Coordinates of C-alpha atoms in Angstrom, one line a residue:
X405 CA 29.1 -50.8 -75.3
X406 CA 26.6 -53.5 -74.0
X407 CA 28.5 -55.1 -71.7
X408 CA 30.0 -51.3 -70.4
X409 CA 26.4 -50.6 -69.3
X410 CA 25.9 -54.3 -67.6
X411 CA 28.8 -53.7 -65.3
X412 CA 27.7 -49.8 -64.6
X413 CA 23.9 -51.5 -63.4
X414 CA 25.7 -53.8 -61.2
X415 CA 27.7 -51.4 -59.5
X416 CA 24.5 -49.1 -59.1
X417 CA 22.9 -51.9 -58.1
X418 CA 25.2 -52.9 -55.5
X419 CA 25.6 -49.1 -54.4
X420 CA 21.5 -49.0 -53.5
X421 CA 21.5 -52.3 -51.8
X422 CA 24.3 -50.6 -50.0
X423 CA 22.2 -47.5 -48.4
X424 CA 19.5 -49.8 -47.9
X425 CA 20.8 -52.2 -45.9
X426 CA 22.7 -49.3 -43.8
X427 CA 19.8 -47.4 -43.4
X428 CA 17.9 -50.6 -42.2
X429 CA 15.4 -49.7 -45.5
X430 CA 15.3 -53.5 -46.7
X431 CA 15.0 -56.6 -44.3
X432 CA 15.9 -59.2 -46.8
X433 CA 18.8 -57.7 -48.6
X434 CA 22.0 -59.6 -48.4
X435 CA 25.5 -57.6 -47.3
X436 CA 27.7 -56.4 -49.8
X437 CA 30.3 -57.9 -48.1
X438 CA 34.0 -56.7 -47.7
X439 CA 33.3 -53.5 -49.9
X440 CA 29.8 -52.2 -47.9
X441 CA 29.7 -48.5 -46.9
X442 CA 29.0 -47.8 -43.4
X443 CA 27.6 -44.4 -42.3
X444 CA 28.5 -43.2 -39.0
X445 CA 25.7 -41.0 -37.5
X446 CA 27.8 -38.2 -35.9
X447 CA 27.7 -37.5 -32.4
X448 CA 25.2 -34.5 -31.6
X449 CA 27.1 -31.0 -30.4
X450 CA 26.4 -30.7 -26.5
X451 CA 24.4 -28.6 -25.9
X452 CA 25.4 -24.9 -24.2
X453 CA 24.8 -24.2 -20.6
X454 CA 23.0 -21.9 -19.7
X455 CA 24.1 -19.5 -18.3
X456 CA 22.7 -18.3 -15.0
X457 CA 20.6 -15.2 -13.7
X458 CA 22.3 -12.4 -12.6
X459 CA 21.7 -12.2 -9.2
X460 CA 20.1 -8.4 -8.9
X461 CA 22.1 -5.3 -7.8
X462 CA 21.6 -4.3 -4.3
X463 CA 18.7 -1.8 -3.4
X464 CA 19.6 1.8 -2.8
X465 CA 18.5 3.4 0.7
X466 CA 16.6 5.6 -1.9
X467 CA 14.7 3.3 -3.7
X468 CA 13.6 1.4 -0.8
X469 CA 12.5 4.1 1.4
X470 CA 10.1 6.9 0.8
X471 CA 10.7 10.0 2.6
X472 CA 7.2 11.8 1.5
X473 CA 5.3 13.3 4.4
X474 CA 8.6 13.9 6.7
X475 CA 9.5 17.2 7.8
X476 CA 6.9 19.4 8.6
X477 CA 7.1 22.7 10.4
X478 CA 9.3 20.9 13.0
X479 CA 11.7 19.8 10.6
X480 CA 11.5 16.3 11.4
X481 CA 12.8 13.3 9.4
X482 CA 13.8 10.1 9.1
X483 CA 15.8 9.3 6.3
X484 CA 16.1 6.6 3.6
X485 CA 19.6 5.5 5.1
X486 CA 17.9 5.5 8.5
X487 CA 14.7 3.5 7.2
X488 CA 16.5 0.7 5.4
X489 CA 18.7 0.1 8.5
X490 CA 16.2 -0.4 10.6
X491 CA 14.6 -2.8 8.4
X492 CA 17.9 -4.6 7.7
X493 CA 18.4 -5.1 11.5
X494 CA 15.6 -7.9 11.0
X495 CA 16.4 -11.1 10.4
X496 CA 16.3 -13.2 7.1
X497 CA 15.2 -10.0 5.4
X498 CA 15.5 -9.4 1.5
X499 CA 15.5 -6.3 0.8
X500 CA 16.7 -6.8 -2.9
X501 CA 14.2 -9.2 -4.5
X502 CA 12.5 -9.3 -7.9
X503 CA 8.8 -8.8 -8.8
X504 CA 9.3 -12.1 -11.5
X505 CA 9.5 -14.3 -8.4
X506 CA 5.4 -12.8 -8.1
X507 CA 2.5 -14.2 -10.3
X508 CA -0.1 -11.9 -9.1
X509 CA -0.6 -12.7 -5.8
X510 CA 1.2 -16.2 -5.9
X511 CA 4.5 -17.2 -5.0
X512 CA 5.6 -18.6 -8.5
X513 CA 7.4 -21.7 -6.8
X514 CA 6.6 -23.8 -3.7
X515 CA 9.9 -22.5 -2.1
X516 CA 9.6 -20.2 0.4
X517 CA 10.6 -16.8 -0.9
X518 CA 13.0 -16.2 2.0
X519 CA 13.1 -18.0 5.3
X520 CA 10.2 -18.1 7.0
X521 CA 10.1 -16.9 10.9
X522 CA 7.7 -18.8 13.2
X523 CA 4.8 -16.2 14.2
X524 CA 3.2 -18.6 16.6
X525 CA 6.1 -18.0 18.8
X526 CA 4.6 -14.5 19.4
X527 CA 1.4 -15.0 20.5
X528 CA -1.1 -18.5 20.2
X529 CA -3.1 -16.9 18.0
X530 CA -0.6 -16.7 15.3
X531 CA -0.7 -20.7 12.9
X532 CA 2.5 -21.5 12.7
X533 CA 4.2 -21.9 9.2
X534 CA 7.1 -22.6 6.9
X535 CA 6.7 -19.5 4.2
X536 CA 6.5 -15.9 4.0
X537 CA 3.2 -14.5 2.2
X538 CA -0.2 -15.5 2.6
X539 CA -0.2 -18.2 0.3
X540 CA 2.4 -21.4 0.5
X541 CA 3.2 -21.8 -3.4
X542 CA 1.6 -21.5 -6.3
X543 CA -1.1 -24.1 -5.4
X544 CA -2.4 -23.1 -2.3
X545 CA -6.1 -23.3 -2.3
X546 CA -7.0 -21.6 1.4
X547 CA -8.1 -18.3 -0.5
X548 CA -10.3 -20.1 -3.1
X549 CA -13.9 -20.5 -3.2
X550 CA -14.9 -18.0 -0.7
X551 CA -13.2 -15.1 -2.5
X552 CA -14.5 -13.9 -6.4
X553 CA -12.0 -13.1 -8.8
X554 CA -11.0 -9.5 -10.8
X555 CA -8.0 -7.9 -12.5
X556 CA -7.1 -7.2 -8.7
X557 CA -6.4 -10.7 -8.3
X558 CA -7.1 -14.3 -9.1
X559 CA -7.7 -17.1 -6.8
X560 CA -9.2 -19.4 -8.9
X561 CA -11.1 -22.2 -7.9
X562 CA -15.1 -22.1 -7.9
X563 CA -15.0 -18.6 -7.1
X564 CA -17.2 -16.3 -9.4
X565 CA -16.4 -13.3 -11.3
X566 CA -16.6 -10.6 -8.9
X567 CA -18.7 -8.7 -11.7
X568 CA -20.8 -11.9 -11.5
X569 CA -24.6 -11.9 -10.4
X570 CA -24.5 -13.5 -7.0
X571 CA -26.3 -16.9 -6.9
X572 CA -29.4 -16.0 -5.4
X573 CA -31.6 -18.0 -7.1
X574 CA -34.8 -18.6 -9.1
X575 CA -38.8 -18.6 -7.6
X576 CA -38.8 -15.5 -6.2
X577 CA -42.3 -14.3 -7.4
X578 CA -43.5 -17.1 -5.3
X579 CA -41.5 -17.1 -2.6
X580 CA -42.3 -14.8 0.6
X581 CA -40.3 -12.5 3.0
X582 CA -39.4 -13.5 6.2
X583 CA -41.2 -12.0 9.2
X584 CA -39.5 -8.5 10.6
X585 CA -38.7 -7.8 6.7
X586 CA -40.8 -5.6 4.0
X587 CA -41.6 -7.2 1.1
X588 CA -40.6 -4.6 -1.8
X589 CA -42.0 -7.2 -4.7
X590 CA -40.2 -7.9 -7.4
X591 CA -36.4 -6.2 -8.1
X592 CA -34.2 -7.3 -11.5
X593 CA -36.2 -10.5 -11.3
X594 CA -35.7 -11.4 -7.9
X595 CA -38.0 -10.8 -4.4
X596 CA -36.6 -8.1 -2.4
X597 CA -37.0 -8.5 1.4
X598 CA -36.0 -4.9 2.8
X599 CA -34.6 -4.6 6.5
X600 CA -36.0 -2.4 8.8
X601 CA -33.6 1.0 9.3
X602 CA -34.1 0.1 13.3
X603 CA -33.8 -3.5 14.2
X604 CA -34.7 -3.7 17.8
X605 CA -35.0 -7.0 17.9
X606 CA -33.2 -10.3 17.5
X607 CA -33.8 -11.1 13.4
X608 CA -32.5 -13.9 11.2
X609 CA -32.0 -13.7 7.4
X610 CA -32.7 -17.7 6.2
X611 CA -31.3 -18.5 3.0
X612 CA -34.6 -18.5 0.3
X613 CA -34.5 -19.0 -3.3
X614 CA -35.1 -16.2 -5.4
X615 CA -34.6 -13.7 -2.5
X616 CA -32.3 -11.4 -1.6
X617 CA -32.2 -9.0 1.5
X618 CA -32.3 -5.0 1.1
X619 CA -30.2 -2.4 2.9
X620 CA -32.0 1.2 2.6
X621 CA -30.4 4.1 4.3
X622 CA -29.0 3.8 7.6
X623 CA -29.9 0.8 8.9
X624 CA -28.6 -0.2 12.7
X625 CA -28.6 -2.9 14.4
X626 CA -30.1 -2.3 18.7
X627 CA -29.6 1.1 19.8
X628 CA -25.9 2.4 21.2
X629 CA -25.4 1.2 25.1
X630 CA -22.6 3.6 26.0
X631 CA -19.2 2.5 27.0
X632 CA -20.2 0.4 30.1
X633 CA -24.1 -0.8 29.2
X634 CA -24.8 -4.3 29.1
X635 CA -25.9 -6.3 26.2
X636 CA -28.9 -5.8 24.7
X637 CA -29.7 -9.5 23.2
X638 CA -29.7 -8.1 20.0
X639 CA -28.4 -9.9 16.9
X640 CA -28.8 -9.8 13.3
X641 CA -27.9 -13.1 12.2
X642 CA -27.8 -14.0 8.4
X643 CA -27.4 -17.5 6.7
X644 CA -24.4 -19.1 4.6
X645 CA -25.4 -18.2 0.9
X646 CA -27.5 -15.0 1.7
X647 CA -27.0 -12.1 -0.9
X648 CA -27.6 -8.5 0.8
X649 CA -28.1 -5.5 -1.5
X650 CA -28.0 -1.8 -1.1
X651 CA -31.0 -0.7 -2.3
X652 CA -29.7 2.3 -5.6
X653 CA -33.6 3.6 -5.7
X654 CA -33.4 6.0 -3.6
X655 CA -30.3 8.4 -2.7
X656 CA -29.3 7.8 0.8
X657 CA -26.7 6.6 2.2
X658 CA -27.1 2.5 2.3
X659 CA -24.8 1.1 5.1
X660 CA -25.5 -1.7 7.9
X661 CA -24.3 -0.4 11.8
X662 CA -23.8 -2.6 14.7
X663 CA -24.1 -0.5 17.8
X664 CA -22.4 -0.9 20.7
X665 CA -23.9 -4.0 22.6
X666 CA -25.5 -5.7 19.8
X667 CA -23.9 -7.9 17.5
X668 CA -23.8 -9.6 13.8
X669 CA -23.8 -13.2 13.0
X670 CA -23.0 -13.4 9.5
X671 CA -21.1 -17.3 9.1
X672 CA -20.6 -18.5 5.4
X673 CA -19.2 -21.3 4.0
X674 CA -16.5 -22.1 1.6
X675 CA -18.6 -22.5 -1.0
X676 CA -21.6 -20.6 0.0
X677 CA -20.0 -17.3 1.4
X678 CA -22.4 -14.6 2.1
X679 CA -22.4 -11.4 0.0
X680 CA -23.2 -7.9 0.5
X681 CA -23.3 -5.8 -2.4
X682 CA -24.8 -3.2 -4.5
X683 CA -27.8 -3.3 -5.9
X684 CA -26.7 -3.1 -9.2
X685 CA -24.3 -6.3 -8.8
X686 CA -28.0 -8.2 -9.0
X687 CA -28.2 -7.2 -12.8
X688 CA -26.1 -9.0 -16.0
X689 CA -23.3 -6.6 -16.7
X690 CA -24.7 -4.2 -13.9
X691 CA -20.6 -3.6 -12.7
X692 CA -17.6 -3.8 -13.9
X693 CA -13.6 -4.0 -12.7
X694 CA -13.9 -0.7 -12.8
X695 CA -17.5 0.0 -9.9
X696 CA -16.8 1.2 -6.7
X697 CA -18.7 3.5 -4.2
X698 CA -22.5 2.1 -4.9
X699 CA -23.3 1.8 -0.9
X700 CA -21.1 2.5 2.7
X701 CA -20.3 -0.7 3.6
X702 CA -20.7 -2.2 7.2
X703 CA -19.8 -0.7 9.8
X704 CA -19.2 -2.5 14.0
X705 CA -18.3 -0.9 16.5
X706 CA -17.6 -2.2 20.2
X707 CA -16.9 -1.5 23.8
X708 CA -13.2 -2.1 23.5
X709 CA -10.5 0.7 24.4
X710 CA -9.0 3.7 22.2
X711 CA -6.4 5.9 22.7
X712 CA -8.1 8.7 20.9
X713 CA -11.4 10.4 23.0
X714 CA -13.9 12.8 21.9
X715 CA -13.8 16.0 23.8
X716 CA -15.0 15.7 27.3
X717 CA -14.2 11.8 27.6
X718 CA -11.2 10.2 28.5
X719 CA -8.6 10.6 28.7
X720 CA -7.2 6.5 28.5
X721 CA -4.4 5.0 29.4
X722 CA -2.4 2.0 28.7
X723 CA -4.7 -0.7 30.1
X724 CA -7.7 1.2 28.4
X725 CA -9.9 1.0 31.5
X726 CA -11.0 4.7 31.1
X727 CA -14.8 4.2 31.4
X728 CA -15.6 7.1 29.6
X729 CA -12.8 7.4 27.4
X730 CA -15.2 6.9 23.9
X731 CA -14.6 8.5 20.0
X732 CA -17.5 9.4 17.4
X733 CA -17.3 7.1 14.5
X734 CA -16.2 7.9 10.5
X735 CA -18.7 8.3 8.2
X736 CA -22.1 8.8 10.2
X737 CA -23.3 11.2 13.1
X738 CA -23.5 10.7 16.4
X739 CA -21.8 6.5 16.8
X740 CA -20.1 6.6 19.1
X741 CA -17.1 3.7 19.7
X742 CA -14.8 2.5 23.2
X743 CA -14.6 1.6 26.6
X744 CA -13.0 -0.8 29.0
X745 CA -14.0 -3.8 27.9
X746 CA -10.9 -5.3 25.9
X747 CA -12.6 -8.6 25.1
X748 CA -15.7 -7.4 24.1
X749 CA -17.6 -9.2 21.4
X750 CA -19.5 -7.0 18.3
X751 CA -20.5 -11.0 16.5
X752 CA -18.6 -12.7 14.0
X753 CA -18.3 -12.3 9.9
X754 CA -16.9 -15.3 8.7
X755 CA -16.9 -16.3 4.4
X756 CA -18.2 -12.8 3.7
X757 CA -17.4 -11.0 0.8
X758 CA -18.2 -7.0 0.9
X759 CA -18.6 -5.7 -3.1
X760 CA -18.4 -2.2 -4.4
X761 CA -18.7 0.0 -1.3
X762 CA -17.4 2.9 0.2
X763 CA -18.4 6.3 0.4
X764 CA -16.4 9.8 0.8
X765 CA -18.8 12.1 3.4
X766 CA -16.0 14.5 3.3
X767 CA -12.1 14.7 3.5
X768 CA -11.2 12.5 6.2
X769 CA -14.5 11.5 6.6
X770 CA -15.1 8.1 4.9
X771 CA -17.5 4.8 4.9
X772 CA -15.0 1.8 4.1
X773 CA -15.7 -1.8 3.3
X774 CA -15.4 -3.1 6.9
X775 CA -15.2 0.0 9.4
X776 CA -14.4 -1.8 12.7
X777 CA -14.4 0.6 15.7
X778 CA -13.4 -0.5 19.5
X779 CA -14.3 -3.8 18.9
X780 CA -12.7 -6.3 21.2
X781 CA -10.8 -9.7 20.9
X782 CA -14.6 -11.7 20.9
X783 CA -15.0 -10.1 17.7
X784 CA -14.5 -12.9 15.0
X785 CA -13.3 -11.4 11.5
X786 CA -11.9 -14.4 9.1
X787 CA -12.5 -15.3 5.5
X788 CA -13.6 -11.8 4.3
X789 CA -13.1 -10.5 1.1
X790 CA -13.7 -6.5 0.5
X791 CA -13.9 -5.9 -2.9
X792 CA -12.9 -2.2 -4.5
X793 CA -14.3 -0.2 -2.0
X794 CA -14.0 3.4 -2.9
X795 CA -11.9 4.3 0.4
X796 CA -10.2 1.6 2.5
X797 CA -10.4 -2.1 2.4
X798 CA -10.8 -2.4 6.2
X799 CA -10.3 0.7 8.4
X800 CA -10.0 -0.6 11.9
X801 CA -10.4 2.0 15.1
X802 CA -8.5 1.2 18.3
X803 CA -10.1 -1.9 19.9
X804 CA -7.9 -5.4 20.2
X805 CA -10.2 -8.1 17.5
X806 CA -7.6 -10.1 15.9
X807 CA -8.3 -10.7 11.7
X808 CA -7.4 -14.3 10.2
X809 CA -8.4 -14.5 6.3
X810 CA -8.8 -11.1 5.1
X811 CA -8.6 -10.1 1.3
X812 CA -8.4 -6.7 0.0
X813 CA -8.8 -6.4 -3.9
X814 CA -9.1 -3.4 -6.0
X815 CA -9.8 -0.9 -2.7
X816 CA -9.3 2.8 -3.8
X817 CA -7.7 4.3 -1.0
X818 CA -5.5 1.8 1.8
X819 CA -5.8 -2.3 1.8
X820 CA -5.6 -2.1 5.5
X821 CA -5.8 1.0 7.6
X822 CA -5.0 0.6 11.3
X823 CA -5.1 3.6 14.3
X824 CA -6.2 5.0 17.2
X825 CA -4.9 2.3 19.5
X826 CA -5.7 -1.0 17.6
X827 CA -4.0 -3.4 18.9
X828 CA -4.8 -6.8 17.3
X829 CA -3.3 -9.3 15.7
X830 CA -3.6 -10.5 11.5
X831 CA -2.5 -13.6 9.9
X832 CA -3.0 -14.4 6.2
X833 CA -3.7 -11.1 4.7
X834 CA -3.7 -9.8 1.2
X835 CA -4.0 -6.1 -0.2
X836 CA -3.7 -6.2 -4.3
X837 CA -5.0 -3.1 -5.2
X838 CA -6.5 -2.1 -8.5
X839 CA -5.0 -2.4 -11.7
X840 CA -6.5 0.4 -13.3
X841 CA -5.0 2.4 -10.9
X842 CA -6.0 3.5 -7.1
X843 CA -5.7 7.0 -6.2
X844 CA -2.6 8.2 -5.9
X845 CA -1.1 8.5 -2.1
X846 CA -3.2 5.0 -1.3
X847 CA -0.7 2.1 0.7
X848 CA -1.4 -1.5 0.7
X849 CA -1.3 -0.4 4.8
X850 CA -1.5 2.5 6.9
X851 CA -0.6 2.4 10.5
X852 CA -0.5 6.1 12.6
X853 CA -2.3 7.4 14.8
X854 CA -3.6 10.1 13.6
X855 CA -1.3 12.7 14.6
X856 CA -1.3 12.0 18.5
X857 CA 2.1 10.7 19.3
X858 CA 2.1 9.5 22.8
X859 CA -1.8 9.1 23.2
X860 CA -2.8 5.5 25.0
X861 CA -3.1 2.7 24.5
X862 CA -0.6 3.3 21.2
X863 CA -1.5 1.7 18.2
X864 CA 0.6 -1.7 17.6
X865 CA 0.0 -4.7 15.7
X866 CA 1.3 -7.7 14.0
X867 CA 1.1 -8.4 10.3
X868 CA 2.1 -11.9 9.9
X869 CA 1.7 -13.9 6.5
X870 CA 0.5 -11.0 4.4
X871 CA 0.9 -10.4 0.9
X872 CA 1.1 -6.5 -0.4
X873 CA 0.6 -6.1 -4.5
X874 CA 1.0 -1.9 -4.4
X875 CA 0.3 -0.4 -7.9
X876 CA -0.9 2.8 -7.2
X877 CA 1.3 5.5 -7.3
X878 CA 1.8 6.3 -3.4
X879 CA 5.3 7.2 -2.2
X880 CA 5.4 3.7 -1.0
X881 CA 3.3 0.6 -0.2
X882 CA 3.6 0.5 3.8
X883 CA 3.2 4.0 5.6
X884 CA 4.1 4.1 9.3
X885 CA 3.9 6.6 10.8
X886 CA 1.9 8.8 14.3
X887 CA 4.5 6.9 17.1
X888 CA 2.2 3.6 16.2
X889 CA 4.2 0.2 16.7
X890 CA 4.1 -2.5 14.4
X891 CA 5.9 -5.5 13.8
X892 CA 6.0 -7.5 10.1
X893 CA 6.7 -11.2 9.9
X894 CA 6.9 -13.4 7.0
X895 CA 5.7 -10.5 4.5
X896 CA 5.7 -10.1 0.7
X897 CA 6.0 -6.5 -0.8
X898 CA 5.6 -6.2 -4.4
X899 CA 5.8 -2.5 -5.7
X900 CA 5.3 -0.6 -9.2
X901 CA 8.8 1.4 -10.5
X902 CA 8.8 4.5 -8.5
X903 CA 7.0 3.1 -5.6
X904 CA 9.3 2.6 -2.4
X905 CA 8.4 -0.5 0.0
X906 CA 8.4 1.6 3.3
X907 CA 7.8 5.0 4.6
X908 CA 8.5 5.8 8.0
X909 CA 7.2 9.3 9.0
X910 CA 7.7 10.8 12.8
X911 CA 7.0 14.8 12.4
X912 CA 4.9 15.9 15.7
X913 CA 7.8 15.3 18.7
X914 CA 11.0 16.7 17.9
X915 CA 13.9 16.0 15.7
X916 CA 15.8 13.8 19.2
X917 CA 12.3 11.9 20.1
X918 CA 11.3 10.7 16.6
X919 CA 8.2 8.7 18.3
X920 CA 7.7 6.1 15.2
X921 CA 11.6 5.1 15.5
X922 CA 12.4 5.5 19.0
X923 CA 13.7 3.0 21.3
X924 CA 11.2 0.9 23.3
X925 CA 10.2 2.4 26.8
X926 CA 7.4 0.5 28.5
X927 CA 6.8 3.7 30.8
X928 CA 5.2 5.1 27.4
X929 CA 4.4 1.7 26.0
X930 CA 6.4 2.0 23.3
X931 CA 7.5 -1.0 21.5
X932 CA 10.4 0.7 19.9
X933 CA 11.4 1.1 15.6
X934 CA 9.5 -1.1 13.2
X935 CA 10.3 -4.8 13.2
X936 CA 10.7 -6.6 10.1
X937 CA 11.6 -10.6 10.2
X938 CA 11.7 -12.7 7.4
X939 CA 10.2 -10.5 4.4
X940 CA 10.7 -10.7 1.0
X941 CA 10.9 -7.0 -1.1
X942 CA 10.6 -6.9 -4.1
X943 CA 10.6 -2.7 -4.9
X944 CA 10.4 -0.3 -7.7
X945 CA 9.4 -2.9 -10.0
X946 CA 12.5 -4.3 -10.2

């Protein structure tokens, strides 16, 4: 029995020296020999490929194009059929993307969406680039800094909260107001320095710690020199880092309004952008994502030509060289806007940011963030952010300044409204309107002109590099309509289910001279049907 169990330990023995030396357990114990066990370690299972996206079903004419708006007592339309041809006749088009290819407003990779067109081949003022949207990749930088950030959109970067207190600064109970400003004392901490409502006179807004500059009512910048007057040497200029805020003690209408023949000087920098805002905005959870309408926003108007003229002026013509040709501004009485001067110059706002403005005066009758109105092509607008504005972003009104850098987040009504003869040029735009929902029949642009077909000049610009993040519920995020022109190149169109891309209305000529879709003639100078080149759709939330 012994000498069973002596020869049942040695083979157990011999067994465990076994998986020790195979499983490299042991360094010093010798081989088995002829009878070891090996253990194979079995070759892993490939893994499966994936396998890959579907490539998305084709776009309906339907879903693509809105035909809201069309008809009218004349009957006119322009179908959906009609609308998606015209924008298929472009070239290197998709008219079938996905919004996954869209991480808020950033391209998700650092390839180009589609293939880019080059917009400098247009006209010089145009950069010219290798991607479609306003931002190359997911790692472009050119919108940070000078923008703030909201559930509209985030840019990242040292950009602030747009809810954030701007950084005006601490020593204000010591510090004192600049001459040709009233000292209102103390406001939420901070020394308020209120403008005069009439600045007749040249007057600069220095950067001073603990201060920030007060808009109360209407305040104007030199008095209105009619459609020929000369200068009058009058400028408001106002330093990188200033903070500017309607004043909410008082019920009137706060706004800033560069006459015609005076002029703004507002010039950030990246990282010290200047910022008009409410009053409100000055206090610790003062706003929210949600604030809009606290003040009217800025308004500029020029001596450059529109095609529409108040009663008794005009009328214009396709040069604009009507000298009395001249239209009363939205949203105030008695501004008046135009003249001959195409190249006029109404200052420069560059790394601005415009926060929580916008006023309804009536139906049709609005104070926007930025209301530009005949200004002309020596009119500097880049790096400007307007932040939910209760009416539009940026309404402009006939004149020719051309717009580099301009943000639109959270506006309530249109990102970028365009009409009565505009006809400028803008590069690296971007309308990303509010997540908790604009109002509904409010497009990322608007281009008509305003119901009078063949009225000159006719509106038509050039959208180049823009970026269009639609959520409200509007029959679709660009609306073109009024015998306007426009051309789109290298776009991005991102739209909520039940949200077209386009909508093309032409209801005031006749059913065989459909003015917004017509073919050019330069006798009328009429550019001809939308062009689209390069633009990446991405519709109905697919």
């Amino acid at each position: 029995m012994a000498s069973i169990k002596r020869v049942a330990l040695i083979l157990m023995t011999g067994a465990s020296c076994a998986t020790l030396a195979a499983c490299g357990g042991a360094d010093n114990v010798a081989s088995p020999g002829a009878g070891s066990i090996s253990i194979v370690t079995p070759a892993p299972s490939p893994s499966p490929t994936p396998a890959p996206t579907p490539a998305p079903s084709a776009i309906t004419a339907a879903q693509f194009a809105s035909t809201s708006g069309a008809g009218g007592s004349a009957g006119i339309t322009i179908t959906a059929d009609e609308q998606l041809a015209i924008v298929n006749t472009g070239t290197n088009n998709n008219v079938s993307g996905v919004g996954s290819t869209i991480n808020g407003v950033y391209p998700v990779a650092a390839t180009s969406l589609t293939t880019a067109a080059d917009p400098s081949a247009i006209n010089s003022f145009f950069q010219s680039t290798n991607y479609v949207g306003a931002l190359n990749g997911p790692s472009d930088t050119s919108f940070q800094g000078w923008t703030c950030n909201s559930s509209s959109a985030q840019f990242g970067g040292s950009g602030a909260a747009c809810t954030a207190v701007p950084a005006v600064g601490s020593g204000g109970s010591s510090a004192s107001c600049p001459t040709g400003t009233i000292d209102d004392g103390l406001v939420q901490g901070f020394k308020a320095c209120r403008l005069p409502q009439n600045i007749t006179s040249s007057l600069r807004l220095p950067k001073i710690a603990g201060v920030f500059y007060r808009l109360r009512g209407q305040t104007e910048v030199g008095n209105d020199v009619g459609t020929t007057g000369a200068d009058t040497g009058i400028t408001l200029t106002i330093e990188a880092g200033v903070t500017i805020a309607a004043d909410s003690s008082e019920s009137t209408n706060d706004l800033l309004l560069i006459n015609r023949g005076s002029k703004i000087s507002a010039v950030g920098t990246r990282d010290n952008p200047i910022i008009f805002t409410s009053q409100q905005n000055l206090a610790n959870n003062g706003v929210s994502d949600a604030t809009q309408g606290q003040w009217g926003g800025i308004i500029m108007l020029g001596r450059a030509p529109t095609g529409v003229c108040a009663a008794g002026t005009g009328p214009n013509n396709a040069n604009g060289s009507s000298t009395t040709c001249q239209q009363a501004i939205e949203g105030v009485t008695g501004r008046f806007y135009g003249g001959p001067t195409a190249a006029d110059s109404s200052g420069q706002l560059s790394y601005v940011q415009i926060r929580y403005s916008g006023i309804a005066i009536s139906d049709g009758n609005e104070l926007q963030g930025l209301t530009l109105g005949g200004t002309g092509s020596g009119t500097v607008i880049d790096h400007v952010q307007s932040h939910n504005s209760a009416d539009d972003g940026v309404e402009i009104f006939g004149g020719n300044t051309n717009v580099r850098y301009f943000v639109v987040t959270g506006a309530d009504d249109d990102g970028f409204d365009i009409d009565n003869g505009y006809r400028g040029f803008m590069q690296f735009i971007i309308a990303a309107q509010r997540t908790i929902g604009a109002t509904a029949d409010s497009f990322s642009t608007e281009i008509d002109s305003n119901g009078a077909e063949d009225l000159l000049p006719r509106t038509f610009s050039t959208f180049a590099n823009f970026t269009f993040i639609q959520t409200a519920n509007a029959p679709a995020a660009i609306r073109q309509r009024g015998g306007s022109d426009m051309r789109f190149v290298n776009g991005v169109v991102k739209t909520p289910a039940n949200v077209a891309c386009v909508n093309f209305i032409a209801q005031e000529v006749s059913q065989s001279d459909r003015s917004t879709i017509r073919a050019a003639d330069s006798t009328k100078q009429d550019f001809g049907p939308p062009s689209f080149n390069s633009v990446y759709f991405a519709c109905q939330g697919r």
